[in-house]
Coordinates of C-alpha atoms in Angstrom, one line a residue:
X1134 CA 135.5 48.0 96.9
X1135 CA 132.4 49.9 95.0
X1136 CA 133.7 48.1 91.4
X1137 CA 134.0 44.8 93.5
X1138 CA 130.4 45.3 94.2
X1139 CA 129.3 46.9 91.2
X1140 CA 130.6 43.3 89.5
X1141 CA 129.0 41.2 91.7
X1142 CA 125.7 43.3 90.9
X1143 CA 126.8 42.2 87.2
X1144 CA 126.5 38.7 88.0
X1145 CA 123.5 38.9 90.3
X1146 CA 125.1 38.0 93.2
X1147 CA 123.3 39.1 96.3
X1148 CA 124.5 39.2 99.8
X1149 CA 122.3 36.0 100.6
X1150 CA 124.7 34.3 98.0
X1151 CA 127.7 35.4 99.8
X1152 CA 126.6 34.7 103.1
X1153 CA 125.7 31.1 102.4
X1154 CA 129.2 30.7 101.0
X1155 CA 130.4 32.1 104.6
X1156 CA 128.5 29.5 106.3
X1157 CA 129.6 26.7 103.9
X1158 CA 132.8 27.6 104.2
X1159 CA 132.4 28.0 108.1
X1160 CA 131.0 24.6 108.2
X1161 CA 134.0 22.8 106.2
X1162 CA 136.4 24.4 108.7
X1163 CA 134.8 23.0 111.6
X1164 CA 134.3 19.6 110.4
X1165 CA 138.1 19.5 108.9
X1166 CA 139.1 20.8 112.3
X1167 CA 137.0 18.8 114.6
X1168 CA 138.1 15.7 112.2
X1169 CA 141.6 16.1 112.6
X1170 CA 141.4 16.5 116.4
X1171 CA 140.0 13.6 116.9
X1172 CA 141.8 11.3 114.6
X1173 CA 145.5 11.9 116.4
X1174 CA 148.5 10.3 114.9
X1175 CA 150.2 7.4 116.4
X1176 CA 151.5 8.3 119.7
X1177 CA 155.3 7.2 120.0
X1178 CA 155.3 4.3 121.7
X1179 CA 153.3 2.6 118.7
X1180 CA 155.8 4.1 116.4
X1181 CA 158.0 2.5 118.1
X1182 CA 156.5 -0.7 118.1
X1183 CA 156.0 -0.7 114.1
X1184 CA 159.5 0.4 114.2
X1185 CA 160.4 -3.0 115.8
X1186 CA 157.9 -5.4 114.4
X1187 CA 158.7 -4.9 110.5
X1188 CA 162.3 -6.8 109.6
X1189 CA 164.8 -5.4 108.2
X1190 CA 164.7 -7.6 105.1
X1191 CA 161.1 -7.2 104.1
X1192 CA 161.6 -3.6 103.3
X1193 CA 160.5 -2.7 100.0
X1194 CA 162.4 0.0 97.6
X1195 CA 159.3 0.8 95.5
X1196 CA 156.2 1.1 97.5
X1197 CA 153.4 3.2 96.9
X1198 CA 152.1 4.7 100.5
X1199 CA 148.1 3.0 100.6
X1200 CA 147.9 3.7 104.3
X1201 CA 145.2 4.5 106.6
X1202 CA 144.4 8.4 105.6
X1203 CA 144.2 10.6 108.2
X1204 CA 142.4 14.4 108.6
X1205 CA 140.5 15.5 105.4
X1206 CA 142.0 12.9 103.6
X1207 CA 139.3 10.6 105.3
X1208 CA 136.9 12.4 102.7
X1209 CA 138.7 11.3 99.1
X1210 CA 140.5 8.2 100.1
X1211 CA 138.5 4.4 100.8
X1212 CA 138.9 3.4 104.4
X1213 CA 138.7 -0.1 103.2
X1214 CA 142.5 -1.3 103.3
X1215 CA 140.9 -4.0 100.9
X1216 CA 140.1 -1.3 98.0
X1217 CA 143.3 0.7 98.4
X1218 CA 145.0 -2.8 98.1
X1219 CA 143.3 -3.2 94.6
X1220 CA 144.2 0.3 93.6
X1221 CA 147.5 0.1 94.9
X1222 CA 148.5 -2.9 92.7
X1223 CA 147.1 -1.7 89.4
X1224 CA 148.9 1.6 89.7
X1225 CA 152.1 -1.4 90.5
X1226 CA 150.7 -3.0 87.3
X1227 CA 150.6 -0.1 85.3
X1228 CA 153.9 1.4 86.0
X1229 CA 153.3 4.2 88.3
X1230 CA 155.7 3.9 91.4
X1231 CA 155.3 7.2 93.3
X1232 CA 155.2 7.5 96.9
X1233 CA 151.8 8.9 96.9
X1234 CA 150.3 7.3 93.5
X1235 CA 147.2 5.6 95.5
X1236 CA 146.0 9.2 97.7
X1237 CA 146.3 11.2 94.6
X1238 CA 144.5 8.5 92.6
X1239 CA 141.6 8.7 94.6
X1240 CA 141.8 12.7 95.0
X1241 CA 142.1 13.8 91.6
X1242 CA 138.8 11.0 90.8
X1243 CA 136.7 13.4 93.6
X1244 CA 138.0 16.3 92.3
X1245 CA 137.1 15.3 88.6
X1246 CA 133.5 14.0 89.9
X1247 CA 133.1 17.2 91.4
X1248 CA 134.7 19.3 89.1
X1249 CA 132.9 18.6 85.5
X1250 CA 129.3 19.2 87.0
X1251 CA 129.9 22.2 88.5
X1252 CA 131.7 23.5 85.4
X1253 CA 129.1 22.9 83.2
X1254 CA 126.5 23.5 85.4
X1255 CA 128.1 27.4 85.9
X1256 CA 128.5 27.4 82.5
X1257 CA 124.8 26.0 81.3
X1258 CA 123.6 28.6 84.3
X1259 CA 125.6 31.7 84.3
X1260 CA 126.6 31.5 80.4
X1261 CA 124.7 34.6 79.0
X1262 CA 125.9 36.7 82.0
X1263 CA 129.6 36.3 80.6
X1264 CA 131.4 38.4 78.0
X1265 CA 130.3 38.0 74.6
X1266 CA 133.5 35.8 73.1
X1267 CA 132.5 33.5 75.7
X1268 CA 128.9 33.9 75.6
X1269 CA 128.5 32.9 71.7
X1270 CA 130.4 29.7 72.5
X1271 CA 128.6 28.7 75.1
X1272 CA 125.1 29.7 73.5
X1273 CA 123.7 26.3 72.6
X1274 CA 123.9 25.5 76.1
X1275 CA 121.3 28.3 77.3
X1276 CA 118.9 26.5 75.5
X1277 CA 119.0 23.4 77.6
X1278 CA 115.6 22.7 80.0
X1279 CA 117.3 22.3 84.1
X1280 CA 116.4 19.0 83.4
X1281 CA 118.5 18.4 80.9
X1282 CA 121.2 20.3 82.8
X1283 CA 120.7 18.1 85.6
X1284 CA 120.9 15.0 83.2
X1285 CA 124.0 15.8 81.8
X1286 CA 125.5 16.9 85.1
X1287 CA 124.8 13.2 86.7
X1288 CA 126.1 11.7 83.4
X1289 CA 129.4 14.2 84.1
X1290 CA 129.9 12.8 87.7
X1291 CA 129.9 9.3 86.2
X1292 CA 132.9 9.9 84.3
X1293 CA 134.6 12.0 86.8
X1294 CA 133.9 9.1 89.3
X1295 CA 134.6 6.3 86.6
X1296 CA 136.9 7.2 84.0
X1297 CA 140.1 7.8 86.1
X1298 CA 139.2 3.8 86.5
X1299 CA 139.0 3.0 83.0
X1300 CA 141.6 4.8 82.0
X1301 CA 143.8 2.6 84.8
X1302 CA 142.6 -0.3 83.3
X1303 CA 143.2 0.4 80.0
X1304 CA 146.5 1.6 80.5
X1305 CA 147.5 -2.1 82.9
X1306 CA 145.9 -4.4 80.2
X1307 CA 148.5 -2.5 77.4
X1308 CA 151.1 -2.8 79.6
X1309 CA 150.9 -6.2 80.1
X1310 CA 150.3 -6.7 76.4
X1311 CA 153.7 -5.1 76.0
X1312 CA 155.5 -7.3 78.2
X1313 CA 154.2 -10.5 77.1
X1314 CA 155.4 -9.6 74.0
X1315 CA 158.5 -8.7 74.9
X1316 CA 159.3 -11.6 77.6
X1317 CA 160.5 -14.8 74.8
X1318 CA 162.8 -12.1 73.2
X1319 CA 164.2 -11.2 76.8
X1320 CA 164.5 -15.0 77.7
X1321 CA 166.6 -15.4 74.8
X1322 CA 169.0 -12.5 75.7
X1323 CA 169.1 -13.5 79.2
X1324 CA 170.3 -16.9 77.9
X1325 CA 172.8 -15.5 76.2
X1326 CA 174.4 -13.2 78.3
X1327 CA 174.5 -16.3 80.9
X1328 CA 176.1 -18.2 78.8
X1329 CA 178.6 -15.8 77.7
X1330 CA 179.9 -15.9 81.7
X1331 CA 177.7 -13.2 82.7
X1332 CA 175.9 -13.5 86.8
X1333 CA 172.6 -13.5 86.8
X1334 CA 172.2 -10.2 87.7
X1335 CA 174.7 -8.8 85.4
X1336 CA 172.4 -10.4 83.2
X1337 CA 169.4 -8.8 83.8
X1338 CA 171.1 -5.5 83.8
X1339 CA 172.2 -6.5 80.1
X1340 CA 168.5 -7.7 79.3
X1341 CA 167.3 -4.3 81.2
X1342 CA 170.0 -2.1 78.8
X1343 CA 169.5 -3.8 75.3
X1344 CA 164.9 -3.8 76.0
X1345 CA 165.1 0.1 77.1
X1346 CA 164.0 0.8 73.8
X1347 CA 162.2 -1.9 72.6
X1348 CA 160.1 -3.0 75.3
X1349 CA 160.5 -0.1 78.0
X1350 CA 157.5 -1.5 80.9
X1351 CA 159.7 -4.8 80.9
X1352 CA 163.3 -2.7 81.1
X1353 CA 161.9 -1.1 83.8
X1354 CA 160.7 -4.3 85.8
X1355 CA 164.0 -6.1 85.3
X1356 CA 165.7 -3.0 87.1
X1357 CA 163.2 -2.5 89.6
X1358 CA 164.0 -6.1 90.3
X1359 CA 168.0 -5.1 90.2
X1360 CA 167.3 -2.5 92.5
X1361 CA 165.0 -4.4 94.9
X1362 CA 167.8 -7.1 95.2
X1363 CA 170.7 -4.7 95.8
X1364 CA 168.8 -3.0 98.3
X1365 CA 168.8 -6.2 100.5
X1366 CA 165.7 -7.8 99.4
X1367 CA 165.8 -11.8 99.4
X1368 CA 166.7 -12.9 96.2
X1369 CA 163.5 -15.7 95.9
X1370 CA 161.1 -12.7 97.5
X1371 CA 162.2 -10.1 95.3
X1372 CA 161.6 -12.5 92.0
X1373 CA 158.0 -12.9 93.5
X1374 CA 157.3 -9.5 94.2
X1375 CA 158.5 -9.1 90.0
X1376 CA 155.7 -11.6 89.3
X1377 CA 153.1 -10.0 91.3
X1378 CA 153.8 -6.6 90.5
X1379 CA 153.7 -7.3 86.3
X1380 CA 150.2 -9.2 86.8
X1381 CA 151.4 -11.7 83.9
X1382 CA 151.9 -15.0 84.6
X1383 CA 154.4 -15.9 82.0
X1384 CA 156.6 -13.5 84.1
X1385 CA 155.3 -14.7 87.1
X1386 CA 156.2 -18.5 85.7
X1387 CA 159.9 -17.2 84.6
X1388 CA 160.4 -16.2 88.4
X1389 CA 159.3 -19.5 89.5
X1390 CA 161.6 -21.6 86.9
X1391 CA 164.7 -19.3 87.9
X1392 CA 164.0 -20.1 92.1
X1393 CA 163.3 -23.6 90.9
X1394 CA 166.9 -23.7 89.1
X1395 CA 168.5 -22.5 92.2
X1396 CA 166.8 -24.8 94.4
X1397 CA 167.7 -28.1 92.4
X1398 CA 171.1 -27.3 90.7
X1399 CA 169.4 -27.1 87.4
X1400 CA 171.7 -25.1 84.9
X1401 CA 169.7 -21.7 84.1
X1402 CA 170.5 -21.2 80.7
X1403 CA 168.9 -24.8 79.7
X1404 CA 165.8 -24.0 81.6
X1405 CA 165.5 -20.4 79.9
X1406 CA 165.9 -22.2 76.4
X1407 CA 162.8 -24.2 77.2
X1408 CA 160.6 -21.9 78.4
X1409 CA 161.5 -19.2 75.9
X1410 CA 160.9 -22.5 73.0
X1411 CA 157.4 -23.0 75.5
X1412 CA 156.2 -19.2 75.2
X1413 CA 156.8 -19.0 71.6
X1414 CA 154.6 -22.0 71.2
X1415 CA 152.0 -20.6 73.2
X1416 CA 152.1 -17.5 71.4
X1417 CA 151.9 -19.4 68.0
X1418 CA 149.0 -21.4 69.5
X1419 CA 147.1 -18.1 70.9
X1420 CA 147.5 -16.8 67.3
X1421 CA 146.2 -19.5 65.7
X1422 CA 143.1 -19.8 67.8
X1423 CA 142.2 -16.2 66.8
X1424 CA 142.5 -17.5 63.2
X1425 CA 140.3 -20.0 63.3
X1426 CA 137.9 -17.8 65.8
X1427 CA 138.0 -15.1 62.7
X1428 CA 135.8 -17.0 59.9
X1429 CA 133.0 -18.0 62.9
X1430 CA 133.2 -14.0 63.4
X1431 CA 132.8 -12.7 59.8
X1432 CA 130.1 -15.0 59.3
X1433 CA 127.8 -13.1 61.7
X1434 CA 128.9 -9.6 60.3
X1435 CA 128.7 -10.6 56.5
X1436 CA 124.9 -12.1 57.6
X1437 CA 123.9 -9.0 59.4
X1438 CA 125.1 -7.0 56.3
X1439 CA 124.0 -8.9 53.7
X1440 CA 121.2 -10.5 54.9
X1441 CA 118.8 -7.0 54.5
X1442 CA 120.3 -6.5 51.1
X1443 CA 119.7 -9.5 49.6
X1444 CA 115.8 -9.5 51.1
X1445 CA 115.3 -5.6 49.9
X1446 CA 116.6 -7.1 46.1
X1447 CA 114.7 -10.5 46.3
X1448 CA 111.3 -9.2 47.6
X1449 CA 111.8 -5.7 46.8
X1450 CA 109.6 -5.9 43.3
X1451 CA 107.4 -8.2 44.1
X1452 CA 106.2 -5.7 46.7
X1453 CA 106.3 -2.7 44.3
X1454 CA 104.5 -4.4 41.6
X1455 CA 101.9 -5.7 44.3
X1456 CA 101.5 -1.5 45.5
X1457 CA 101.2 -0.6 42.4
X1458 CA 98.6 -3.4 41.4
X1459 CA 96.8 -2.0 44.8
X1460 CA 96.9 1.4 44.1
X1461 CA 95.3 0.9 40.6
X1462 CA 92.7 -0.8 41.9

């Protein structure tokens, strides 16, 4: 107990220190206690009736939980249902299907917001009082101002708070990059194997097989689909969901096309010929338009480049003969 004392004499921690941690700590226990007595789970007659009220047939086989949070998680996760609905479907979007992908979305972006300012706010603060490996690392930051500190920390809670965001984003958008790429090479397969005798959902178990390696995200959607369908999900509802839950509306347009087929009759290898023939188009048409957006581009760069140059060689000695005439006068 003395050497546990001794260290904390070390470090300059007094016994004020400690005993506002106590009442800190005190405090977070009575708010997470009084909290969770007064947010009570649903009593069992409403479980129950939620029981009763949700059909059979809407359930879902890959659902992330974007409930209402109850007890301390009331502190990390949104109440809005609206926001945890946004969340919810990028992390759909993206490819992350776990049970709990929205909650520990929105804990791990509070514990990061948290967790970088006080890190480098100990470590801006407390860094000489440390062992000397650590203290000649952390040396250029003892010569911060606290304002500077401060600064740094608020910019450190920014990224905490927003990056987990941007990183989301950044990893839907390549996701859906990937499957629109992929999607006219998996219409033609699908085609194939349809009209080598194949169901349509041997099919897709085909597509899903050959594009494991090639495209994985859109592998994985066709047997999510699969999965959704053997599971007891309408067939018309599940091919919705697929639309949705990609966030690209080529696929969302194939899903449309196939419940379309069924509806009228229409044979479903003709109708993938066409729109796999449509999306190549589209894709030689987007391409295009970049190439003819690309000289408009270049001829703002090559100006802002060349522009100075060309000025500094033009006027550049007519200005040094004119100093020099001026300084010999």
């Amino acid at each position: 107990m003395e050497q546990v004392w001794m260290r904390f004499a070390e470090l300059e921690v007094t016994t004020t220190h400690l005993l506002a941690f106590a009442v800190g700590l005190g405090v977070f226990a009575v708010v997470f206690g009084v909290a969770s007595a007064v947010t009570a789970g649903p009593t069992p007659q409403q479980r129950r009736i939620r029981a009763f009220s949700q059909p059979a047939s809407d359930t879902r086989v890959v659902t992330l939980a974007d409930n209402d949070p109850e007890g301390a998680l009331r502190l990390f996760v949104p109440l809005s249902g609206r926001e945890r609905g946004r969340i919810a479907r990028l992390l759909r979007q993206a490819g992350i299907h776990r049970p709990n992908a929205v909650r520990v979305f929105f804990l791990v972006r509070s514990i990061l917001s948290v967790t970088l300012p006080a890190v480098f706010i100990s470590a801006a603060w407390a860094g000489s009082r440390l062992p000397a490996p650590v203290r000649d690392i952390l040396g250029p930051l003892n010569l911060l101002s606290n304002l500077q500190v401060f600064a740094i920390g608020l910019l450190l809670v920014a990224v905490g708070f927003f990056g987990p965001s941007i990183w989301l984003k950044d990893r839907v958008a390549k996701r859906r990059t990937a499957i629109w790429r992929g999607m006219p090479n998996a219409m033609d397969l699908l085609r194939v194997a349809v009209e080598a005798g194949l169901g349509f959902d041997a099919a897709v178990l085909r597509v899903a097989r050959e594009l494991s390696e090639v495209c994985p995200p859109l592998a994985e959607e066709f047997t999510i689909l699969l999965l959704e369908i053997q599971a007891g999900k309408p067939r018309d509802k599940a091919l919705n969901d697929f639309g949705r839950r990609t966030g690209v509306d080529e696929v969302a347009a194939f899903a449309n096309m196939v419940l379309q087929s069924a509806e009228f009759g229409t044979p479903v290898s003709e109708a993938l010929e066409v729109y796999s023939a449509e999306m190549r188009f589209t894709r030689e048409m987007k391409a295009q338009e970049k190439a003819n957006k690309l000289p408009v581009k270049m001829s703002g760069v090559l100006a802002a480049f060349m522009m100075p140059i060309l000025l500094l060689v033009t006027a550049g000695p007519v200005v040094l003969r004119w100093i020099a005439m001026l300084g010999g006068q």
